[in-house]
Amino acid sequence: MHQKLELPGIERIRARFLEMLEQRQRALAEHALAAWEGTSLQDINDNLTEARRILHQIAGTAGSLGFDDLGTIARDNEVAIDTHLDGPNGKIASCPTEIIFGLDDFLKSSEALIAEQATLESA
């Protein structure tokens, strides 16, 4: 379990993380859609690899900033993509539905976190 950092300026770092999270959500959604609609193995796997990179960045930072649940969901999705790409199905030009559903869950969770933090800031 991560402890929430309480260093000077941490709130500004959290706010910047949430701003970047909005940008990363868009990029992640674009890569998920491109992987889902992809017709070649390279297109699908390149987009999954890029989605994995984004998730890795989020997972590595979220827990440190007190967003443990988001970090866990990001890491779970990262592992699911790794498992797919490294397994025998990673050589088939198809994006698994489970990965798309997992990414959708991540996007919903990140959207809820952003909304929750905005509500806290306006209170």
mmCIF file of N, CA and C in Angstrom:
data_model
loop_
_atom_site.group_PDB
_atom_site.id
_atom_site.type_symbol
_atom_site.label_atom_id
_atom_site.label_comp_id
_atom_site.label_asym_id
_atom_site.label_seq_id
_atom_site.Cartn_x
_atom_site.Cartn_y
_atom_site.Cartn_z
ATOM 1 N N MET A 1 0.833 -1.175 0.000
ATOM 2 C CA MET A 1 0.000 0.000 0.000
ATOM 3 C C MET A 1 0.877 1.237 0.000
ATOM 4 N N HIS A 2 0.576 2.181 -0.842
ATOM 5 C CA HIS A 2 1.329 3.413 -0.925
ATOM 6 C C HIS A 2 0.813 4.413 0.099
ATOM 7 N N GLN A 3 1.749 5.159 0.651
ATOM 8 C CA GLN A 3 1.332 6.252 1.501
ATOM 9 C C GLN A 3 1.204 7.488 0.629
ATOM 10 N N LYS A 4 0.239 8.316 0.954
ATOM 11 C CA LYS A 4 0.033 9.550 0.217
ATOM 12 C C LYS A 4 1.145 10.524 0.587
ATOM 13 N N LEU A 5 1.840 11.018 -0.409
ATOM 14 C CA LEU A 5 2.906 11.976 -0.171
ATOM 15 C C LEU A 5 2.332 13.284 0.356
ATOM 16 N N GLU A 6 2.991 13.850 1.320
ATOM 17 C CA GLU A 6 2.564 15.131 1.871
ATOM 18 C C GLU A 6 3.731 16.109 1.858
ATOM 19 N N LEU A 7 4.410 16.205 0.757
ATOM 20 C CA LEU A 7 5.531 17.106 0.606
ATOM 21 C C LEU A 7 5.049 18.493 0.202
ATOM 22 N N PRO A 8 5.858 19.513 0.457
ATOM 23 C CA PRO A 8 5.471 20.848 0.002
ATOM 24 C C PRO A 8 5.284 20.857 -1.522
ATOM 25 N N GLY A 9 4.195 21.446 -1.977
ATOM 26 C CA GLY A 9 3.933 21.543 -3.405
ATOM 27 C C GLY A 9 3.298 20.305 -4.017
ATOM 28 N N ILE A 10 3.001 19.297 -3.210
ATOM 29 C CA ILE A 10 2.462 18.047 -3.764
ATOM 30 C C ILE A 10 1.102 18.260 -4.423
ATOM 31 N N GLU A 11 0.319 19.173 -3.896
ATOM 32 C CA GLU A 11 -0.996 19.427 -4.507
ATOM 33 C C GLU A 11 -0.838 19.948 -5.935
ATOM 34 N N ARG A 12 0.172 20.743 -6.162
ATOM 35 C CA ARG A 12 0.440 21.245 -7.516
ATOM 36 C C ARG A 12 0.868 20.094 -8.433
ATOM 37 N N ILE A 13 1.620 19.165 -7.896
ATOM 38 C CA ILE A 13 2.045 17.993 -8.671
ATOM 39 C C ILE A 13 0.839 17.118 -8.993
ATOM 40 N N ARG A 14 -0.036 16.929 -8.011
ATOM 41 C CA ARG A 14 -1.255 16.148 -8.255
ATOM 42 C C ARG A 14 -2.117 16.810 -9.328
ATOM 43 N N ALA A 15 -2.253 18.136 -9.242
ATOM 44 C CA ALA A 15 -3.056 18.863 -10.231
ATOM 45 C C ALA A 15 -2.457 18.691 -11.627
ATOM 46 N N ARG A 16 -1.148 18.749 -11.736
ATOM 47 C CA ARG A 16 -0.489 18.563 -13.040
ATOM 48 C C ARG A 16 -0.690 17.138 -13.547
ATOM 49 N N PHE A 17 -0.614 16.160 -12.641
ATOM 50 C CA PHE A 17 -0.858 14.772 -13.021
ATOM 51 C C PHE A 17 -2.263 14.624 -13.606
ATOM 52 N N LEU A 18 -3.251 15.246 -12.964
ATOM 53 C CA LEU A 18 -4.632 15.145 -13.448
ATOM 54 C C LEU A 18 -4.801 15.828 -14.799
ATOM 55 N N GLU A 19 -4.103 16.955 -15.013
ATOM 56 C CA GLU A 19 -4.134 17.607 -16.331
ATOM 57 C C GLU A 19 -3.553 16.673 -17.392
ATOM 58 N N MET A 20 -2.427 16.079 -17.066
ATOM 59 C CA MET A 20 -1.791 15.154 -18.008
ATOM 60 C C MET A 20 -2.650 13.905 -18.206
ATOM 61 N N LEU A 21 -3.366 13.504 -17.164
ATOM 62 C CA LEU A 21 -4.231 12.339 -17.265
ATOM 63 C C LEU A 21 -5.312 12.568 -18.314
ATOM 64 N N GLU A 22 -5.840 13.778 -18.373
ATOM 65 C CA GLU A 22 -6.843 14.080 -19.403
ATOM 66 C C GLU A 22 -6.251 13.904 -20.800
ATOM 67 N N GLN A 23 -5.036 14.373 -21.003
ATOM 68 C CA GLN A 23 -4.376 14.216 -22.304
ATOM 69 C C GLN A 23 -4.107 12.743 -22.593
ATOM 70 N N ARG A 24 -3.660 12.039 -21.581
ATOM 71 C CA ARG A 24 -3.347 10.619 -21.754
ATOM 72 C C ARG A 24 -4.602 9.798 -22.010
ATOM 73 N N GLN A 25 -5.734 10.217 -21.431
ATOM 74 C CA GLN A 25 -7.002 9.526 -21.700
ATOM 75 C C GLN A 25 -7.311 9.562 -23.188
ATOM 76 N N ARG A 26 -7.185 10.731 -23.776
ATOM 77 C CA ARG A 26 -7.482 10.877 -25.204
ATOM 78 C C ARG A 26 -6.554 9.995 -26.035
ATOM 79 N N ALA A 27 -5.276 10.051 -25.730
ATOM 80 C CA ALA A 27 -4.306 9.248 -26.480
ATOM 81 C C ALA A 27 -4.588 7.759 -26.297
ATOM 82 N N LEU A 28 -4.899 7.368 -25.076
ATOM 83 C CA LEU A 28 -5.188 5.965 -24.803
ATOM 84 C C LEU A 28 -6.430 5.503 -25.558
ATOM 85 N N ALA A 29 -7.465 6.329 -25.566
ATOM 86 C CA ALA A 29 -8.695 5.988 -26.295
ATOM 87 C C ALA A 29 -8.410 5.859 -27.794
ATOM 88 N N GLU A 30 -7.596 6.756 -28.332
ATOM 89 C CA GLU A 30 -7.251 6.700 -29.753
ATOM 90 C C GLU A 30 -6.501 5.416 -30.082
ATOM 91 N N HIS A 31 -5.555 5.028 -29.225
ATOM 92 C CA HIS A 31 -4.791 3.802 -29.475
ATOM 93 C C HIS A 31 -5.659 2.565 -29.314
ATOM 94 N N ALA A 32 -6.559 2.587 -28.338
ATOM 95 C CA ALA A 32 -7.470 1.444 -28.162
ATOM 96 C C ALA A 32 -8.355 1.285 -29.392
ATOM 97 N N LEU A 33 -8.909 2.372 -29.877
ATOM 98 C CA LEU A 33 -9.768 2.317 -31.059
ATOM 99 C C LEU A 33 -8.980 1.856 -32.284
ATOM 100 N N ALA A 34 -7.778 2.395 -32.441
ATOM 101 C CA ALA A 34 -6.955 1.999 -33.588
ATOM 102 C C ALA A 34 -6.577 0.524 -33.512
ATOM 103 N N ALA A 35 -6.297 0.018 -32.308
ATOM 104 C CA ALA A 35 -5.987 -1.410 -32.161
ATOM 105 C C ALA A 35 -7.219 -2.253 -32.471
ATOM 106 N N TRP A 36 -8.374 -1.811 -31.999
ATOM 107 C CA TRP A 36 -9.621 -2.552 -32.227
ATOM 108 C C TRP A 36 -9.965 -2.604 -33.709
ATOM 109 N N GLU A 37 -9.769 -1.475 -34.392
ATOM 110 C CA GLU A 37 -10.121 -1.395 -35.811
ATOM 111 C C GLU A 37 -8.982 -1.817 -36.729
ATOM 112 N N GLY A 38 -7.819 -2.081 -36.173
ATOM 113 C CA GLY A 38 -6.653 -2.422 -36.978
ATOM 114 C C GLY A 38 -6.865 -3.687 -37.794
ATOM 115 N N THR A 39 -6.240 -3.710 -38.953
ATOM 116 C CA THR A 39 -6.361 -4.877 -39.826
ATOM 117 C C THR A 39 -5.049 -5.640 -39.970
ATOM 118 N N SER A 40 -3.949 -4.997 -39.608
ATOM 119 C CA SER A 40 -2.666 -5.697 -39.705
ATOM 120 C C SER A 40 -2.113 -5.946 -38.307
ATOM 121 N N LEU A 41 -1.337 -6.997 -38.192
ATOM 122 C CA LEU A 41 -0.714 -7.343 -36.921
ATOM 123 C C LEU A 41 0.133 -6.184 -36.407
ATOM 124 N N GLN A 42 0.875 -5.559 -37.291
ATOM 125 C CA GLN A 42 1.744 -4.465 -36.863
ATOM 126 C C GLN A 42 0.928 -3.287 -36.337
ATOM 127 N N ASP A 43 -0.133 -2.893 -37.034
ATOM 128 C CA ASP A 43 -0.974 -1.782 -36.561
ATOM 129 C C ASP A 43 -1.573 -2.078 -35.191
ATOM 130 N N ILE A 44 -2.111 -3.263 -35.042
ATOM 131 C CA ILE A 44 -2.741 -3.640 -33.771
ATOM 132 C C ILE A 44 -1.709 -3.645 -32.651
ATOM 133 N N ASN A 45 -0.598 -4.343 -32.872
ATOM 134 C CA ASN A 45 0.405 -4.456 -31.820
ATOM 135 C C ASN A 45 1.114 -3.142 -31.533
ATOM 136 N N ASP A 46 1.327 -2.318 -32.546
ATOM 137 C CA ASP A 46 1.936 -1.003 -32.312
ATOM 138 C C ASP A 46 1.025 -0.138 -31.442
ATOM 139 N N ASN A 47 -0.265 -0.163 -31.711
ATOM 140 C CA ASN A 47 -1.202 0.625 -30.907
ATOM 141 C C ASN A 47 -1.339 0.072 -29.493
ATOM 142 N N LEU A 48 -1.335 -1.233 -29.349
ATOM 143 C CA LEU A 48 -1.370 -1.822 -28.007
ATOM 144 C C LEU A 48 -0.095 -1.491 -27.239
ATOM 145 N N THR A 49 1.036 -1.515 -27.928
ATOM 146 C CA THR A 49 2.301 -1.176 -27.289
ATOM 147 C C THR A 49 2.297 0.277 -26.819
ATOM 148 N N GLU A 50 1.754 1.160 -27.628
ATOM 149 C CA GLU A 50 1.683 2.572 -27.239
ATOM 150 C C GLU A 50 0.708 2.759 -26.077
ATOM 151 N N ALA A 51 -0.418 2.057 -26.087
ATOM 152 C CA ALA A 51 -1.362 2.115 -24.957
ATOM 153 C C ALA A 51 -0.677 1.606 -23.693
ATOM 154 N N ARG A 52 0.092 0.547 -23.828
ATOM 155 C CA ARG A 52 0.825 -0.007 -22.689
ATOM 156 C C ARG A 52 1.809 1.007 -22.126
ATOM 157 N N ARG A 53 2.499 1.734 -22.998
ATOM 158 C CA ARG A 53 3.466 2.752 -22.559
ATOM 159 C C ARG A 53 2.766 3.837 -21.733
ATOM 160 N N ILE A 54 1.618 4.283 -22.208
ATOM 161 C CA ILE A 54 0.852 5.311 -21.498
ATOM 162 C C ILE A 54 0.406 4.779 -20.132
ATOM 163 N N LEU A 55 -0.112 3.570 -20.106
ATOM 164 C CA LEU A 55 -0.548 2.964 -18.848
ATOM 165 C C LEU A 55 0.613 2.823 -17.870
ATOM 166 N N HIS A 56 1.780 2.462 -18.381
ATOM 167 C CA HIS A 56 2.965 2.309 -17.544
ATOM 168 C C HIS A 56 3.321 3.630 -16.869
ATOM 169 N N GLN A 57 3.259 4.720 -17.626
ATOM 170 C CA GLN A 57 3.546 6.044 -17.059
ATOM 171 C C GLN A 57 2.555 6.389 -15.953
ATOM 172 N N ILE A 58 1.300 6.118 -16.202
ATOM 173 C CA ILE A 58 0.259 6.435 -15.219
ATOM 174 C C ILE A 58 0.429 5.557 -13.978
ATOM 175 N N ALA A 59 0.631 4.262 -14.184
ATOM 176 C CA ALA A 59 0.758 3.333 -13.055
ATOM 177 C C ALA A 59 1.955 3.693 -12.185
ATOM 178 N N GLY A 60 3.012 4.145 -12.813
ATOM 179 C CA GLY A 60 4.223 4.469 -12.066
ATOM 180 C C GLY A 60 4.095 5.705 -11.203
ATOM 181 N N THR A 61 3.176 6.574 -11.520
ATOM 182 C CA THR A 61 3.028 7.835 -10.800
ATOM 183 C C THR A 61 1.803 7.872 -9.903
ATOM 184 N N ALA A 62 0.719 7.275 -10.336
ATOM 185 C CA ALA A 62 -0.568 7.406 -9.642
ATOM 186 C C ALA A 62 -0.486 7.019 -8.170
ATOM 187 N N GLY A 63 0.063 5.868 -7.874
ATOM 188 C CA GLY A 63 0.132 5.418 -6.490
ATOM 189 C C GLY A 63 0.948 6.339 -5.613
ATOM 190 N N SER A 64 2.021 6.865 -6.150
ATOM 191 C CA SER A 64 2.873 7.774 -5.390
ATOM 192 C C SER A 64 2.156 9.060 -5.013
ATOM 193 N N LEU A 65 1.149 9.417 -5.795
ATOM 194 C CA LEU A 65 0.419 10.656 -5.548
ATOM 195 C C LEU A 65 -0.882 10.420 -4.786
ATOM 196 N N GLY A 66 -1.093 9.188 -4.335
ATOM 197 C CA GLY A 66 -2.284 8.883 -3.551
ATOM 198 C C GLY A 66 -3.460 8.391 -4.369
ATOM 199 N N PHE A 67 -3.254 8.125 -5.648
ATOM 200 C CA PHE A 67 -4.318 7.624 -6.518
ATOM 201 C C PHE A 67 -4.110 6.122 -6.736
ATOM 202 N N ASP A 68 -4.122 5.385 -5.618
ATOM 203 C CA ASP A 68 -3.784 3.958 -5.643
ATOM 204 C C ASP A 68 -4.674 3.143 -6.565
ATOM 205 N N ASP A 69 -5.983 3.365 -6.508
ATOM 206 C CA ASP A 69 -6.905 2.568 -7.321
ATOM 207 C C ASP A 69 -6.634 2.751 -8.805
ATOM 208 N N LEU A 70 -6.407 3.986 -9.212
ATOM 209 C CA LEU A 70 -6.115 4.249 -10.621
ATOM 210 C C LEU A 70 -4.807 3.575 -11.032
ATOM 211 N N GLY A 71 -3.807 3.644 -10.165
ATOM 212 C CA GLY A 71 -2.532 2.993 -10.450
ATOM 213 C C GLY A 71 -2.681 1.492 -10.617
ATOM 214 N N THR A 72 -3.520 0.889 -9.779
ATOM 215 C CA THR A 72 -3.752 -0.553 -9.860
ATOM 216 C C THR A 72 -4.450 -0.925 -11.164
ATOM 217 N N ILE A 73 -5.458 -0.161 -11.547
ATOM 218 C CA ILE A 73 -6.176 -0.446 -12.801
ATOM 219 C C ILE A 73 -5.242 -0.269 -13.992
ATOM 220 N N ALA A 74 -4.414 0.772 -13.950
ATOM 221 C CA ALA A 74 -3.454 0.984 -15.043
ATOM 222 C C ALA A 74 -2.488 -0.185 -15.130
ATOM 223 N N ARG A 75 -1.973 -0.615 -13.987
ATOM 224 C CA ARG A 75 -1.017 -1.727 -13.968
ATOM 225 C C ARG A 75 -1.676 -3.023 -14.450
ATOM 226 N N ASP A 76 -2.902 -3.278 -14.032
ATOM 227 C CA ASP A 76 -3.611 -4.486 -14.490
ATOM 228 C C ASP A 76 -3.771 -4.489 -16.006
ATOM 229 N N ASN A 77 -4.094 -3.334 -16.571
ATOM 230 C CA ASN A 77 -4.236 -3.242 -18.028
ATOM 231 C C ASN A 77 -2.891 -3.389 -18.728
ATOM 232 N N GLU A 78 -1.868 -2.828 -18.135
ATOM 233 C CA GLU A 78 -0.517 -2.957 -18.684
ATOM 234 C C GLU A 78 -0.120 -4.442 -18.742
ATOM 235 N N VAL A 79 -0.374 -5.163 -17.668
ATOM 236 C CA VAL A 79 -0.049 -6.590 -17.607
ATOM 237 C C VAL A 79 -0.873 -7.373 -18.630
ATOM 238 N N ALA A 80 -2.151 -7.031 -18.776
ATOM 239 C CA ALA A 80 -3.000 -7.728 -19.753
ATOM 240 C C ALA A 80 -2.462 -7.541 -21.168
ATOM 241 N N ILE A 81 -2.022 -6.335 -21.485
ATOM 242 C CA ILE A 81 -1.456 -6.086 -22.814
ATOM 243 C C ILE A 81 -0.153 -6.859 -22.988
ATOM 244 N N ASP A 82 0.710 -6.819 -21.970
ATOM 245 C CA ASP A 82 1.965 -7.580 -22.034
ATOM 246 C C ASP A 82 1.703 -9.067 -22.255
ATOM 247 N N THR A 83 0.750 -9.602 -21.497
ATOM 248 C CA THR A 83 0.419 -11.026 -21.609
ATOM 249 C C THR A 83 -0.045 -11.365 -23.020
ATOM 250 N N HIS A 84 -0.879 -10.499 -23.571
ATOM 251 C CA HIS A 84 -1.356 -10.730 -24.934
ATOM 252 C C HIS A 84 -0.202 -10.654 -25.938
ATOM 253 N N LEU A 85 0.580 -9.576 -25.869
ATOM 254 C CA LEU A 85 1.644 -9.379 -26.851
ATOM 255 C C LEU A 85 2.721 -10.453 -26.766
ATOM 256 N N ASP A 86 2.996 -10.930 -25.554
ATOM 257 C CA ASP A 86 4.045 -11.935 -25.373
ATOM 258 C C ASP A 86 3.546 -13.363 -25.588
ATOM 259 N N GLY A 87 2.225 -13.531 -25.657
ATOM 260 C CA GLY A 87 1.652 -14.865 -25.823
ATOM 261 C C GLY A 87 1.441 -15.211 -27.283
ATOM 262 N N PRO A 88 0.939 -16.404 -27.524
ATOM 263 C CA PRO A 88 0.729 -16.863 -28.902
ATOM 264 C C PRO A 88 -0.280 -16.007 -29.672
ATOM 265 N N ASN A 89 -1.258 -15.415 -28.976
ATOM 266 C CA ASN A 89 -2.249 -14.581 -29.670
ATOM 267 C C ASN A 89 -1.693 -13.220 -30.088
ATOM 268 N N GLY A 90 -0.512 -12.882 -29.585
ATOM 269 C CA GLY A 90 0.142 -11.647 -29.990
ATOM 270 C C GLY A 90 0.640 -11.693 -31.424
ATOM 271 N N LYS A 91 0.549 -12.862 -32.027
ATOM 272 C CA LYS A 91 0.966 -13.026 -33.424
ATOM 273 C C LYS A 91 -0.228 -13.167 -34.361
ATOM 274 N N ILE A 92 -1.418 -12.882 -33.814
ATOM 275 C CA ILE A 92 -2.654 -12.926 -34.601
ATOM 276 C C ILE A 92 -3.173 -11.503 -34.742
ATOM 277 N N ALA A 93 -3.573 -11.128 -35.934
ATOM 278 C CA ALA A 93 -4.043 -9.759 -36.191
ATOM 279 C C ALA A 93 -5.454 -9.567 -35.650
ATOM 280 N N SER A 94 -5.525 -9.524 -34.325
ATOM 281 C CA SER A 94 -6.808 -9.344 -33.656
ATOM 282 C C SER A 94 -6.552 -8.745 -32.278
ATOM 283 N N CYS A 95 -7.387 -7.798 -31.898
ATOM 284 C CA CYS A 95 -7.278 -7.190 -30.581
ATOM 285 C C CYS A 95 -8.331 -7.826 -29.675
ATOM 286 N N PRO A 96 -7.904 -8.432 -28.575
ATOM 287 C CA PRO A 96 -8.863 -9.107 -27.688
ATOM 288 C C PRO A 96 -9.882 -8.146 -27.080
ATOM 289 N N THR A 97 -11.110 -8.597 -27.041
ATOM 290 C CA THR A 97 -12.193 -7.822 -26.444
ATOM 291 C C THR A 97 -11.890 -7.493 -24.988
ATOM 292 N N GLU A 98 -11.277 -8.426 -24.265
ATOM 293 C CA GLU A 98 -10.971 -8.215 -22.852
ATOM 294 C C GLU A 98 -10.068 -7.005 -22.650
ATOM 295 N N ILE A 99 -9.143 -6.803 -23.563
ATOM 296 C CA ILE A 99 -8.248 -5.653 -23.456
ATOM 297 C C ILE A 99 -9.034 -4.361 -23.673
ATOM 298 N N ILE A 100 -9.899 -4.352 -24.648
ATOM 299 C CA ILE A 100 -10.713 -3.155 -24.912
ATOM 300 C C ILE A 100 -11.617 -2.854 -23.717
ATOM 301 N N PHE A 101 -12.248 -3.878 -23.156
ATOM 302 C CA PHE A 101 -13.091 -3.670 -21.974
ATOM 303 C C PHE A 101 -12.260 -3.155 -20.797
ATOM 304 N N GLY A 102 -11.061 -3.700 -20.622
ATOM 305 C CA GLY A 102 -10.179 -3.238 -19.546
ATOM 306 C C GLY A 102 -9.778 -1.789 -19.722
ATOM 307 N N LEU A 103 -9.456 -1.418 -20.957
ATOM 308 C CA LEU A 103 -9.098 -0.025 -21.231
ATOM 309 C C LEU A 103 -10.290 0.901 -21.020
ATOM 310 N N ASP A 104 -11.469 0.428 -21.389
ATOM 311 C CA ASP A 104 -12.679 1.212 -21.156
ATOM 312 C C ASP A 104 -12.904 1.421 -19.657
ATOM 313 N N ASP A 105 -12.707 0.379 -18.864
ATOM 314 C CA ASP A 105 -12.829 0.509 -17.409
ATOM 315 C C ASP A 105 -11.819 1.514 -16.863
ATOM 316 N N PHE A 106 -10.593 1.454 -17.389
ATOM 317 C CA PHE A 106 -9.579 2.415 -16.948
ATOM 318 C C PHE A 106 -10.010 3.834 -17.277
ATOM 319 N N LEU A 107 -10.492 4.040 -18.509
ATOM 320 C CA LEU A 107 -10.907 5.386 -18.918
ATOM 321 C C LEU A 107 -12.058 5.899 -18.052
ATOM 322 N N LYS A 108 -13.006 5.032 -17.726
ATOM 323 C CA LYS A 108 -14.112 5.434 -16.845
ATOM 324 C C LYS A 108 -13.598 5.778 -15.451
ATOM 325 N N SER A 109 -12.673 4.991 -14.940
ATOM 326 C CA SER A 109 -12.111 5.255 -13.612
ATOM 327 C C SER A 109 -11.326 6.558 -13.583
ATOM 328 N N SER A 110 -10.566 6.812 -14.633
ATOM 329 C CA SER A 110 -9.787 8.049 -14.664
ATOM 330 C C SER A 110 -10.701 9.265 -14.808
ATOM 331 N N GLU A 111 -11.766 9.118 -15.579
ATOM 332 C CA GLU A 111 -12.735 10.210 -15.720
ATOM 333 C C GLU A 111 -13.413 10.494 -14.380
ATOM 334 N N ALA A 112 -13.769 9.450 -13.656
ATOM 335 C CA ALA A 112 -14.395 9.616 -12.340
ATOM 336 C C ALA A 112 -13.436 10.293 -11.364
ATOM 337 N N LEU A 113 -12.159 9.922 -11.403
ATOM 338 C CA LEU A 113 -11.166 10.546 -10.532
ATOM 339 C C LEU A 113 -11.024 12.026 -10.851
ATOM 340 N N ILE A 114 -10.960 12.361 -12.123
ATOM 341 C CA ILE A 114 -10.831 13.766 -12.523
ATOM 342 C C ILE A 114 -12.047 14.556 -12.041
ATOM 343 N N ALA A 115 -13.235 14.003 -12.226
ATOM 344 C CA ALA A 115 -14.463 14.680 -11.780
ATOM 345 C C ALA A 115 -14.483 14.831 -10.260
ATOM 346 N N GLU A 116 -14.083 13.788 -9.555
ATOM 347 C CA GLU A 116 -14.055 13.823 -8.089
ATOM 348 C C GLU A 116 -13.096 14.900 -7.584
ATOM 349 N N GLN A 117 -11.929 14.959 -8.199
ATOM 350 C CA GLN A 117 -10.939 15.960 -7.771
ATOM 351 C C GLN A 117 -11.417 17.380 -8.084
ATOM 352 N N ALA A 118 -12.088 17.544 -9.220
ATOM 353 C CA ALA A 118 -12.634 18.867 -9.574
ATOM 354 C C ALA A 118 -13.690 19.290 -8.552
ATOM 355 N N THR A 119 -14.516 18.332 -8.112
ATOM 356 C CA THR A 119 -15.540 18.636 -7.108
ATOM 357 C C THR A 119 -14.885 19.028 -5.790
ATOM 358 N N LEU A 120 -13.830 18.329 -5.396
ATOM 359 C CA LEU A 120 -13.132 18.645 -4.153
ATOM 360 C C LEU A 120 -12.497 20.040 -4.219
ATOM 361 N N GLU A 121 -11.937 20.378 -5.373
ATOM 362 C CA GLU A 121 -11.297 21.687 -5.520
ATOM 363 C C GLU A 121 -12.313 22.832 -5.484
ATOM 364 N N SER A 122 -13.497 22.575 -5.983
ATOM 365 C CA SER A 122 -14.511 23.646 -6.038
ATOM 366 C C SER A 122 -15.258 23.775 -4.718
ATOM 367 N N ALA A 123 -15.074 22.823 -3.808
ATOM 368 C CA ALA A 123 -15.799 22.872 -2.525
ATOM 369 C C ALA A 123 -15.170 23.835 -1.561
#
